[in-house]
CSV table of N, CA and C in Angstrom, one decimal:
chain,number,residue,atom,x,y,z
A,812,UNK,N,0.8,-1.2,0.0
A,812,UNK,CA,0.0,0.0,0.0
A,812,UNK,C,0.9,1.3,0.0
A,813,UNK,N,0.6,1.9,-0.9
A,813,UNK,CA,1.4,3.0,-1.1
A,813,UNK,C,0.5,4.4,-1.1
A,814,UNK,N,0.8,5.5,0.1
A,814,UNK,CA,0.4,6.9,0.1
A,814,UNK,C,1.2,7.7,-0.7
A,815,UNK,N,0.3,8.5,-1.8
A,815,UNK,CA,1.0,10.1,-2.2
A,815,UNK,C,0.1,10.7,-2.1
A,816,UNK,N,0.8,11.8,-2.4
A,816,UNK,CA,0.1,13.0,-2.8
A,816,UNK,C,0.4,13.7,-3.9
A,817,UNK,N,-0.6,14.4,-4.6
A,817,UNK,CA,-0.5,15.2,-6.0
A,817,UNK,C,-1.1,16.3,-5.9
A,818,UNK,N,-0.6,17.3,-6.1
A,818,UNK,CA,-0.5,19.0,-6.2
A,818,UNK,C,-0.9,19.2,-7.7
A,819,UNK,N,-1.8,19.8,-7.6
A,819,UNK,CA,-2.1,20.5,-8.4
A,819,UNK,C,-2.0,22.2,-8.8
A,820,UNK,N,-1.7,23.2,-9.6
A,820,UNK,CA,-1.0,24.4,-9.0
A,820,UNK,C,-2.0,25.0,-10.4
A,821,UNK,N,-2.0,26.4,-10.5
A,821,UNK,CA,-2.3,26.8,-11.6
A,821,UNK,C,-0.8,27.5,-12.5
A,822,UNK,N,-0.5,27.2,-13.8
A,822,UNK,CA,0.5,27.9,-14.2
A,822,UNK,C,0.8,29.4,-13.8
A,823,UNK,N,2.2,29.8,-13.7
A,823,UNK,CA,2.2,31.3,-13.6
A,823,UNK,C,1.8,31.7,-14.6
A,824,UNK,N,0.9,33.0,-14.7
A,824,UNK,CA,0.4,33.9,-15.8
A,824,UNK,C,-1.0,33.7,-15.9
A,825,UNK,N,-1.4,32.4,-15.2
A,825,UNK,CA,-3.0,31.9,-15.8
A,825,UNK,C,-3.8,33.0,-14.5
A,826,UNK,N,-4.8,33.3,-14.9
A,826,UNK,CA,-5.8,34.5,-13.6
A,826,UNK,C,-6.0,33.7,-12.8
A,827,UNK,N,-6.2,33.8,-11.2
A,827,UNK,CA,-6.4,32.9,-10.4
A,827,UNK,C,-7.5,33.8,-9.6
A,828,UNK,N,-9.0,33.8,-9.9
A,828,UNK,CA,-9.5,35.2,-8.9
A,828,UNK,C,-9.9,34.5,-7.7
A,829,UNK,N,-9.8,33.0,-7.3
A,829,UNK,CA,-9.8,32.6,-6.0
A,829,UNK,C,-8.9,33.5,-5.2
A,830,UNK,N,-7.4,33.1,-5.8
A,830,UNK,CA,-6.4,33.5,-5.4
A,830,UNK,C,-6.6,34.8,-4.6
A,831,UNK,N,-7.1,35.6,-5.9
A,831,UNK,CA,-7.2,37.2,-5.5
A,831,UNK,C,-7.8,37.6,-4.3
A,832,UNK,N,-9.4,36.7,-4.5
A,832,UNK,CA,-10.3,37.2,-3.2
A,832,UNK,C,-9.8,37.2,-1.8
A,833,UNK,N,-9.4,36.0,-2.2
A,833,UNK,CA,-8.1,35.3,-0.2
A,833,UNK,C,-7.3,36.7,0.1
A,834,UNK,N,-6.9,36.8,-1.2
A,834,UNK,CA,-5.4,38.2,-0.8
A,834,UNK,C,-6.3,39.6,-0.1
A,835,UNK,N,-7.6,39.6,-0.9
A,835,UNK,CA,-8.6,40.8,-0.2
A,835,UNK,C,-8.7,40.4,1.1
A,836,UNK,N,-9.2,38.9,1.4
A,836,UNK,CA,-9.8,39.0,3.0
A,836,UNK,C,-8.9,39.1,3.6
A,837,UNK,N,-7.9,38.7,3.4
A,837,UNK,CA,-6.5,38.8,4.5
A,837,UNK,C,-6.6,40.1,4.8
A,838,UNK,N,-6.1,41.0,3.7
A,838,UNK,CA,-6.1,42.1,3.7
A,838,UNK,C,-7.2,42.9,5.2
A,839,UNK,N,-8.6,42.5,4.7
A,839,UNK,CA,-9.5,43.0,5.5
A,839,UNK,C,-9.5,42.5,6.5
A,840,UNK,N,-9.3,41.3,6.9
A,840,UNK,CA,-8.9,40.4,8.4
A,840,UNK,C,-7.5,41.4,9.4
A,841,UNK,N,-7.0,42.6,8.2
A,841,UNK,CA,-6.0,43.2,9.3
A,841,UNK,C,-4.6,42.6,9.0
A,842,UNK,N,-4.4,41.4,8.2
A,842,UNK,CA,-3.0,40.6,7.8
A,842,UNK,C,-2.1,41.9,6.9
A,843,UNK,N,-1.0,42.2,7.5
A,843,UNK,CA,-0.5,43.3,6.8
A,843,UNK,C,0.9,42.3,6.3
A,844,UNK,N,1.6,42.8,4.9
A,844,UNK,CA,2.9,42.0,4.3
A,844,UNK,C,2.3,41.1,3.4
A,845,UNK,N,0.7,40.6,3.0
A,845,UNK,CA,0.5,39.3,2.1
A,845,UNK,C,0.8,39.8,0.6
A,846,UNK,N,1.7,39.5,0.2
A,846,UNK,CA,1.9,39.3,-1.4
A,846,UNK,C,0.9,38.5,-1.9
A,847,UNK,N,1.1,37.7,-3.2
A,847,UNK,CA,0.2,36.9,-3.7
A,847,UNK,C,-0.3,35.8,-3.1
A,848,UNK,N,-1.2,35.2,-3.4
A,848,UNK,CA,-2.0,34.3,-2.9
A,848,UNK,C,-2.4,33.3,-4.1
A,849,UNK,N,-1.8,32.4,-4.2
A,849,UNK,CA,-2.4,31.6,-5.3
A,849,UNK,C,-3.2,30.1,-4.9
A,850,UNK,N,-4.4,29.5,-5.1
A,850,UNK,CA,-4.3,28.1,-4.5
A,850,UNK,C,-4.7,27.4,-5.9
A,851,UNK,N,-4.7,26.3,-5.0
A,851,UNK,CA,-4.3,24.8,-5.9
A,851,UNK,C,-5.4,24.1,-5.5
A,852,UNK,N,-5.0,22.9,-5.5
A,852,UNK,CA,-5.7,21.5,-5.3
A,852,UNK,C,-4.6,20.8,-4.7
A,853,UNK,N,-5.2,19.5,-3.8
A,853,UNK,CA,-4.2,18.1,-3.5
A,853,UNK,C,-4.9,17.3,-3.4
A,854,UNK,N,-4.2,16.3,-4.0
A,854,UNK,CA,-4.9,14.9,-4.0
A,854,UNK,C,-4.5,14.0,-3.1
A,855,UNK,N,-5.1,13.5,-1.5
A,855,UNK,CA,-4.5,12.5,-1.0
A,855,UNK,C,-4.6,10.9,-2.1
A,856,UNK,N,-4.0,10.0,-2.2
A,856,UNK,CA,-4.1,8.6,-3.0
A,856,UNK,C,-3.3,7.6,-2.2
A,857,UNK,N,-4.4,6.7,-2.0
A,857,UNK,CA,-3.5,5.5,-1.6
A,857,UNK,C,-4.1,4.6,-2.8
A,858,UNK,N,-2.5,3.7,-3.0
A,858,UNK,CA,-2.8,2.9,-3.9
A,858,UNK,C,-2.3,0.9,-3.3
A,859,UNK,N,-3.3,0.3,-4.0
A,859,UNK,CA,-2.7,-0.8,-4.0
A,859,UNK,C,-1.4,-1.5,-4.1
A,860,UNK,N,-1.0,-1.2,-4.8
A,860,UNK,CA,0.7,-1.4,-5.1
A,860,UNK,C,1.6,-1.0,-4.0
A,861,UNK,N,2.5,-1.6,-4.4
A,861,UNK,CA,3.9,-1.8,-3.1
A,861,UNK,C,5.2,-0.9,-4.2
A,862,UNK,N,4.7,-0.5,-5.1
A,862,UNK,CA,6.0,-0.3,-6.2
A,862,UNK,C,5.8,1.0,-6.1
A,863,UNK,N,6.8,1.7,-5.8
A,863,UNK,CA,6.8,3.3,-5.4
A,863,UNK,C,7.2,3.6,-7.0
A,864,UNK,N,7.8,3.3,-7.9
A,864,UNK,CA,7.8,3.3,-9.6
A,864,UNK,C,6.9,3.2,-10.0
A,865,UNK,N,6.5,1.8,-10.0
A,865,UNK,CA,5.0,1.8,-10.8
A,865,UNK,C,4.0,2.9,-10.3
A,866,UNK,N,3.9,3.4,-8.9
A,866,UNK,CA,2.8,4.3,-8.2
A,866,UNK,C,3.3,5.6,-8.9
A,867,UNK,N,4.3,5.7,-9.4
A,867,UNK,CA,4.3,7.1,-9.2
A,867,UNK,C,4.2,7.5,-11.1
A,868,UNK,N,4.2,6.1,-12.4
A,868,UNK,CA,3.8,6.2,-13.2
A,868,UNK,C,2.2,6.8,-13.3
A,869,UNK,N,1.9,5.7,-12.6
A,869,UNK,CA,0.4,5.3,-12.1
A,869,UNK,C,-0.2,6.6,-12.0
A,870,UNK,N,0.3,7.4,-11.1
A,870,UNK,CA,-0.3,9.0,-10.7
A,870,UNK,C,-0.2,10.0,-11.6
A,871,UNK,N,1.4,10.0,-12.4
A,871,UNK,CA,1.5,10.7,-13.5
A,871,UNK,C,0.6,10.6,-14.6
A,872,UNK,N,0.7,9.4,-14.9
A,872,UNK,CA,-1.1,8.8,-16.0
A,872,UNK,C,-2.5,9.8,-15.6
A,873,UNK,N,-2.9,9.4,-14.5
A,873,UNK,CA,-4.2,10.1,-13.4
A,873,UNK,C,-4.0,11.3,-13.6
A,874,UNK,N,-2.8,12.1,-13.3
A,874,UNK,CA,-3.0,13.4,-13.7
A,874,UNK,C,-3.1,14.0,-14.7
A,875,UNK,N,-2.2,13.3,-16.0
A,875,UNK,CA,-2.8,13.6,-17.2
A,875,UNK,C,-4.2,13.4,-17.9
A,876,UNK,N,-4.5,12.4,-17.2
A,876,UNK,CA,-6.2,12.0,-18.0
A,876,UNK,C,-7.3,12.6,-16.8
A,877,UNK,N,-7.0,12.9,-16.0
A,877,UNK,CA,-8.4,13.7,-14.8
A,877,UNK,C,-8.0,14.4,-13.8
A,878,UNK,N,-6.8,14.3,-13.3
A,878,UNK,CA,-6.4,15.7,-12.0
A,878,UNK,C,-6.2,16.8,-12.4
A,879,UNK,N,-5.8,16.8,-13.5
A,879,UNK,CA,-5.2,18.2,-13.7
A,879,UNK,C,-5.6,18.6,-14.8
A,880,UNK,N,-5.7,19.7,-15.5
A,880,UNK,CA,-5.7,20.5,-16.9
A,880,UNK,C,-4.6,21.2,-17.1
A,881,UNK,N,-3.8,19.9,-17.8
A,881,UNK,CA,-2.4,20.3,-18.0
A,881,UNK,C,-2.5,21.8,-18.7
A,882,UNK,N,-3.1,21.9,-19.3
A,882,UNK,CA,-3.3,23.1,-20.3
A,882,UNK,C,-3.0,24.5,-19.8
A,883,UNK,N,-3.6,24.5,-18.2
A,883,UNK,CA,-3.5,25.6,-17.6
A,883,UNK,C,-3.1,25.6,-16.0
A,884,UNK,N,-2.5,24.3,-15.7
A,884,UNK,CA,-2.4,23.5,-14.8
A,884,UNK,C,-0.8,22.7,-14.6
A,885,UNK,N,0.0,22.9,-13.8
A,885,UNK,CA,1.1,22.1,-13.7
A,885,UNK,C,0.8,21.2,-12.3
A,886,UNK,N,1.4,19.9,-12.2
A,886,UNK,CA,1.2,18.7,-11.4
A,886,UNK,C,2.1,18.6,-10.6
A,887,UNK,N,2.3,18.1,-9.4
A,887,UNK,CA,3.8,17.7,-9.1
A,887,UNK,C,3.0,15.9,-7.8
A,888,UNK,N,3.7,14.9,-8.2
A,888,UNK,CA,3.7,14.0,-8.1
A,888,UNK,C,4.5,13.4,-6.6
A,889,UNK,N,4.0,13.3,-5.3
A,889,UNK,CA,5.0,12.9,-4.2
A,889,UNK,C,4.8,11.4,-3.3
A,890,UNK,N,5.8,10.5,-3.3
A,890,UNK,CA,5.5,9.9,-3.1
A,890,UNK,C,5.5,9.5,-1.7
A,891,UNK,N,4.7,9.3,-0.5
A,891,UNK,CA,5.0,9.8,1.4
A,891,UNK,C,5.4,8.2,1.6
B,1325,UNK,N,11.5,38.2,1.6
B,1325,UNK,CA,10.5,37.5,1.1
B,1325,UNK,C,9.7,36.3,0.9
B,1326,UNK,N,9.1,36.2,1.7
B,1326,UNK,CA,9.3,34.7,2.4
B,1326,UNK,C,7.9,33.9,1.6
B,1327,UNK,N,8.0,32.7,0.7
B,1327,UNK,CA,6.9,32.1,0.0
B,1327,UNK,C,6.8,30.5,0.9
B,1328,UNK,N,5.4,30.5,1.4
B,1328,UNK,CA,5.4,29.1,2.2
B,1328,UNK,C,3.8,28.4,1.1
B,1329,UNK,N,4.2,27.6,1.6
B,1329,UNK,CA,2.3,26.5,1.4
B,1329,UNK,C,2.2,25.9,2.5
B,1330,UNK,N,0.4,26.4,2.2
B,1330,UNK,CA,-0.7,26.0,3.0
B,1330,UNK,C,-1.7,24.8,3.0
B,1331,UNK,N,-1.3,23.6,3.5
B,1331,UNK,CA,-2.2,22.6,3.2
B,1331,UNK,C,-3.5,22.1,4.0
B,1332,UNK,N,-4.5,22.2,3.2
B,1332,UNK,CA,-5.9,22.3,4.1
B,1332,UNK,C,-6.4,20.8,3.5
B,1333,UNK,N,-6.5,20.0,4.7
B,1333,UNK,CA,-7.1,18.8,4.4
B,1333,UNK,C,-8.0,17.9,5.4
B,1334,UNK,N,-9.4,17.4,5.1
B,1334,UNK,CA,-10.5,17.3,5.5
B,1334,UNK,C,-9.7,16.3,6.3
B,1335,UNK,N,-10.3,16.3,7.8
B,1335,UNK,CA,-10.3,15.8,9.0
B,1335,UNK,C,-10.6,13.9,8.4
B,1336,UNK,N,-10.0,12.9,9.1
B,1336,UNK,CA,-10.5,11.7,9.3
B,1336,UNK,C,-11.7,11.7,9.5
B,1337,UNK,N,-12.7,10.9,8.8
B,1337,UNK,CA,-13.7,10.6,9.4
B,1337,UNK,C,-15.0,11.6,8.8
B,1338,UNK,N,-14.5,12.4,8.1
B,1338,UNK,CA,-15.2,13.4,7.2
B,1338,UNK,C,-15.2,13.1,6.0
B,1339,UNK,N,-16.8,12.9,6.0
B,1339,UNK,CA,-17.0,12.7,4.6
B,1339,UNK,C,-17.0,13.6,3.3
B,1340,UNK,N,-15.8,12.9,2.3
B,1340,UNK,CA,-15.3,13.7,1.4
B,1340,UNK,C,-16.3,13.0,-0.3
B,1341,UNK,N,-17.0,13.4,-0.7
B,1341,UNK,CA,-17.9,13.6,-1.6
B,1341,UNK,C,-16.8,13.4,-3.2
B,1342,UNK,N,-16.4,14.4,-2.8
B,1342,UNK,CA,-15.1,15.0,-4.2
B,1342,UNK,C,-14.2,13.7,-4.2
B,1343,UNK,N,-13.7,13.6,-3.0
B,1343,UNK,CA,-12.8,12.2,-3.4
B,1343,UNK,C,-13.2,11.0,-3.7
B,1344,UNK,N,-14.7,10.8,-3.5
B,1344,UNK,CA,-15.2,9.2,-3.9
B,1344,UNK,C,-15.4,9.8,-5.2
B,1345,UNK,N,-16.3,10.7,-6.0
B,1345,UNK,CA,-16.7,10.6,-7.4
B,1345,UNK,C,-15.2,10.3,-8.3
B,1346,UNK,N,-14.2,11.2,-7.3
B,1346,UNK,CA,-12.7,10.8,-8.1
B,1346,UNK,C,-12.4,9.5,-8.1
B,1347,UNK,N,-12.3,8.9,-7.4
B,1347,UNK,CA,-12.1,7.0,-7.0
B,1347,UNK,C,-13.1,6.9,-8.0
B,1348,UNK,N,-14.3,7.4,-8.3
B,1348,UNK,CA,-15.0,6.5,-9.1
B,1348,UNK,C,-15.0,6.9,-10.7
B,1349,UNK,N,-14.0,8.2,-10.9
B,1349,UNK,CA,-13.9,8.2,-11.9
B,1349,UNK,C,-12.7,7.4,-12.4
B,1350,UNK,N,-11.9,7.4,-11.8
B,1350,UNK,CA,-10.6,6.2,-12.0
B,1350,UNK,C,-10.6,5.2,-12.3
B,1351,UNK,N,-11.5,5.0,-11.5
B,1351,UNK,CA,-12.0,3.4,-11.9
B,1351,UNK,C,-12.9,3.2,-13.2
B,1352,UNK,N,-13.3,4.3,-13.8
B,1352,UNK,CA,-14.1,4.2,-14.9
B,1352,UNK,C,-12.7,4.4,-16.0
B,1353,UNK,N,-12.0,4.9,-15.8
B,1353,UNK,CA,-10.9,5.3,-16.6
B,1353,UNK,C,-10.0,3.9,-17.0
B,1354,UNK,N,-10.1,3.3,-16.2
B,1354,UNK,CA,-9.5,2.0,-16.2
B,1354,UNK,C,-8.4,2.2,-15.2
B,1355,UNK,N,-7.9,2.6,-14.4
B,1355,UNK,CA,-7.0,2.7,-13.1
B,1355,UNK,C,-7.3,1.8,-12.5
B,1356,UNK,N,-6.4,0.6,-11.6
B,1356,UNK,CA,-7.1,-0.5,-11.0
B,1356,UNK,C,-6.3,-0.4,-9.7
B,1357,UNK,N,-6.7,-0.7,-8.9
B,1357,UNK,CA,-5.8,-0.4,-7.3
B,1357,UNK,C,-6.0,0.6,-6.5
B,1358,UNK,N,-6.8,1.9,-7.1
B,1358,UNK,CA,-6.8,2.5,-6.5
B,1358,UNK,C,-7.5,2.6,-5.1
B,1359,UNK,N,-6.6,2.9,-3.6
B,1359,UNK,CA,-7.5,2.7,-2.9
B,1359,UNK,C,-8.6,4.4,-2.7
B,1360,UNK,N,-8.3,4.5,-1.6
B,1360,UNK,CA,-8.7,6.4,-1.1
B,1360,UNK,C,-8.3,6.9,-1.5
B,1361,UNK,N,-9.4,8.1,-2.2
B,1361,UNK,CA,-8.6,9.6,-2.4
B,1361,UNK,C,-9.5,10.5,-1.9
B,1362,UNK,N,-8.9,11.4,-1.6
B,1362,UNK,CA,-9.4,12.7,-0.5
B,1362,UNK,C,-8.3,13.9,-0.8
B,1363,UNK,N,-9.8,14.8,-1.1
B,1363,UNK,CA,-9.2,16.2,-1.9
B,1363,UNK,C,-9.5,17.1,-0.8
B,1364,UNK,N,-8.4,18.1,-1.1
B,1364,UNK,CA,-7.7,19.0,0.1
B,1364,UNK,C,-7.5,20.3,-1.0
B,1365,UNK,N,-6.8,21.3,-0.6
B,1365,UNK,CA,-6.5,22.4,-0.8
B,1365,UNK,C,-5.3,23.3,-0.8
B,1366,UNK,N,-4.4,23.8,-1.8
B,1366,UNK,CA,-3.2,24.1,-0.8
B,1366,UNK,C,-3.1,25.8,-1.3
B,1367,UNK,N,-2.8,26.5,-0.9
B,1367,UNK,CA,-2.6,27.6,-0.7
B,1367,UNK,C,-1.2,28.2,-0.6
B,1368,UNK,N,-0.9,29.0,-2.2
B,1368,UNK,CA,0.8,29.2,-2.1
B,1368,UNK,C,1.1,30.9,-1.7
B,1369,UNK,N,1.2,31.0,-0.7
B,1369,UNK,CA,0.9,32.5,0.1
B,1369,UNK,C,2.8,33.0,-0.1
B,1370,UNK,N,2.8,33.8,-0.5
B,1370,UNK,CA,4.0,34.6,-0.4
B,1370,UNK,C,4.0,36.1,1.1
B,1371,UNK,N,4.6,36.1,1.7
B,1371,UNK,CA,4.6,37.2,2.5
B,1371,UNK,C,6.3,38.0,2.4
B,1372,UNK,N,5.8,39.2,3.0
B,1372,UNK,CA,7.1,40.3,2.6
B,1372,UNK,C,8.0,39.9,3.5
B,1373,UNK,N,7.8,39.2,4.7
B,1373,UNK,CA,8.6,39.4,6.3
B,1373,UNK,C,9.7,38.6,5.4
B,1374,UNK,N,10.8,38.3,6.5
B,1374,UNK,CA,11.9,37.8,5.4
B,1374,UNK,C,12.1,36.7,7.5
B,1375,UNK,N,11.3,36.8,8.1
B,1375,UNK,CA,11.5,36.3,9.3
B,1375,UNK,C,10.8,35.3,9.7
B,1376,UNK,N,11.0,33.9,9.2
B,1376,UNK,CA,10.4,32.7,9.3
B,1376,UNK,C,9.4,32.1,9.9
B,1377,UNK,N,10.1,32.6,11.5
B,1377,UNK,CA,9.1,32.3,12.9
B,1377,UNK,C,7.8,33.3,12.7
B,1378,UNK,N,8.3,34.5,12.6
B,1378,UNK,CA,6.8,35.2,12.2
B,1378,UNK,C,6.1,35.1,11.1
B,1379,UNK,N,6.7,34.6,10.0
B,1379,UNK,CA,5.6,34.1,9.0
B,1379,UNK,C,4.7,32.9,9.9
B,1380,UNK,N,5.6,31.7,9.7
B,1380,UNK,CA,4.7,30.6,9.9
B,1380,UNK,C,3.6,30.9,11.5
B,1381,UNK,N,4.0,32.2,12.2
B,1381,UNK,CA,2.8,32.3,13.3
B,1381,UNK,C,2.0,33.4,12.3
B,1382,UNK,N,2.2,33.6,11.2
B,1382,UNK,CA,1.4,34.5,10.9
B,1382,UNK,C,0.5,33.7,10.1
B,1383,UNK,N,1.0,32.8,9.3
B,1383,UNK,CA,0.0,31.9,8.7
B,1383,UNK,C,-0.5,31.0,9.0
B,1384,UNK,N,0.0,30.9,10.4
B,1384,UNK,CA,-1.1,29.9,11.7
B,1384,UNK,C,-2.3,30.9,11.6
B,1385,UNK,N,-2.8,31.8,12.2
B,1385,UNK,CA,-3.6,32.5,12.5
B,1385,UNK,C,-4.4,32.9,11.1
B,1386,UNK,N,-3.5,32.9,9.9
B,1386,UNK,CA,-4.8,33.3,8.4
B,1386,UNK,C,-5.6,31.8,8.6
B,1387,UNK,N,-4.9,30.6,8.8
B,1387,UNK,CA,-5.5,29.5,8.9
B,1387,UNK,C,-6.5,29.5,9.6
B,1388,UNK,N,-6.3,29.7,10.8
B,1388,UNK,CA,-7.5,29.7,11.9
B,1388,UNK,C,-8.7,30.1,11.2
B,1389,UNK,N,-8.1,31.7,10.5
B,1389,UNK,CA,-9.5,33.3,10.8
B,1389,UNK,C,-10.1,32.3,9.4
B,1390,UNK,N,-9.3,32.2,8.8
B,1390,UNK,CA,-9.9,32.1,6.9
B,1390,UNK,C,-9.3,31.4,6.5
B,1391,UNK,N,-8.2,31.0,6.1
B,1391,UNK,CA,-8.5,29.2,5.3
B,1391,UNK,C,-8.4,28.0,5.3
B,1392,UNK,N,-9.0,27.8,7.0
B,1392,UNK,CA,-9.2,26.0,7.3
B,1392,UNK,C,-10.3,26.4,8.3
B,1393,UNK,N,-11.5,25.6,8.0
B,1393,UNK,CA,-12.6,25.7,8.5
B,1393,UNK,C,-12.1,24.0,9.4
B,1394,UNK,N,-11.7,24.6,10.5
B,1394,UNK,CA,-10.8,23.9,11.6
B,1394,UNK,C,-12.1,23.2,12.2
B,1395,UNK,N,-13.3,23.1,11.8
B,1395,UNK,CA,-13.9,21.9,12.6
B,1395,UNK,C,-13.8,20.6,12.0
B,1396,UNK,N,-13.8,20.5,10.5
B,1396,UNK,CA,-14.1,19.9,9.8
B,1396,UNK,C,-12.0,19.4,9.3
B,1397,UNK,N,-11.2,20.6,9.0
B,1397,UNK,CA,-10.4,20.4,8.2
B,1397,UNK,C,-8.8,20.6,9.1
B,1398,UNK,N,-7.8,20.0,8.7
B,1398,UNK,CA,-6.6,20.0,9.4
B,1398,UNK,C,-5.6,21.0,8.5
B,1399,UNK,N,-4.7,21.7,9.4
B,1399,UNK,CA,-3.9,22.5,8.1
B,1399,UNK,C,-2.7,22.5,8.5
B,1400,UNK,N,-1.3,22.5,7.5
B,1400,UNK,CA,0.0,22.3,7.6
B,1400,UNK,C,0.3,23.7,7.0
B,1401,UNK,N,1.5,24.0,7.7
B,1401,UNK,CA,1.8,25.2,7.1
B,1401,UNK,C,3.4,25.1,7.2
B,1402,UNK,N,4.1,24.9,5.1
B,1402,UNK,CA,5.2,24.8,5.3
B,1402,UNK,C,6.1,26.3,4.7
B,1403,UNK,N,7.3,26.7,5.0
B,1403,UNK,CA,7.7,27.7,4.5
B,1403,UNK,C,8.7,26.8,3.6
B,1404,UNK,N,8.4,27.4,2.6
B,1404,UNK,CA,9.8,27.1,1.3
B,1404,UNK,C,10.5,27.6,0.9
């Protein structure tokens, strides 16, 4: 049984207005020094397999065909 | 200039909706093994302080006020 995790990020340059609104509330919460604010996604996965190789194929696959939109989207793959 | 991530992820025992339709889209994809997956959040906060200890208590506290709904969710806060 094998645990990762997979990050999902938005590319730099792509609009993120989640991102943006967070950087407002801080702001209004009184948080003074917040630069940008960008969020993501993470994928907890456990998998069947014992092969930290094959799992981490495995996930790269997954993120290309449904976690992510590579298109506007970069992945990063970890295995815990 | 200090850039950390913020990892927000649903408590044990809390039912995660988003991560079963993903398990079940996997498995529609043809992925075989897969056990749990459980979707989280992560948050790439940049702050001006260049002073570690005060970021990461500073981004304890954004966590609290606003982005980990701390009944339900657990949050890691790493500086990188």
């Amino acid at each position: 049984m094998i645990n990762a995790r997979v990050t999902v990020t938005l590319k730099n340059g792509v609009l993120d207005p989640q991102g943006k609104a967070i950087e407002g509330a801080l702001g209004s919460l009184g948080f003074e020094g917040v630069g940008q604010v960008r969020q993501g996604k993470v994928f907890e996965v456990s998998l069947e397999t014992t092969d930290s190789a094959e799992a981490t194929v495995q996930l790269t696959a997954m993120c290309e065909k449904l976690l992510a939109n590579t298109v506007i989207e970069n992945y990063a793959v970890e295995i815990l």
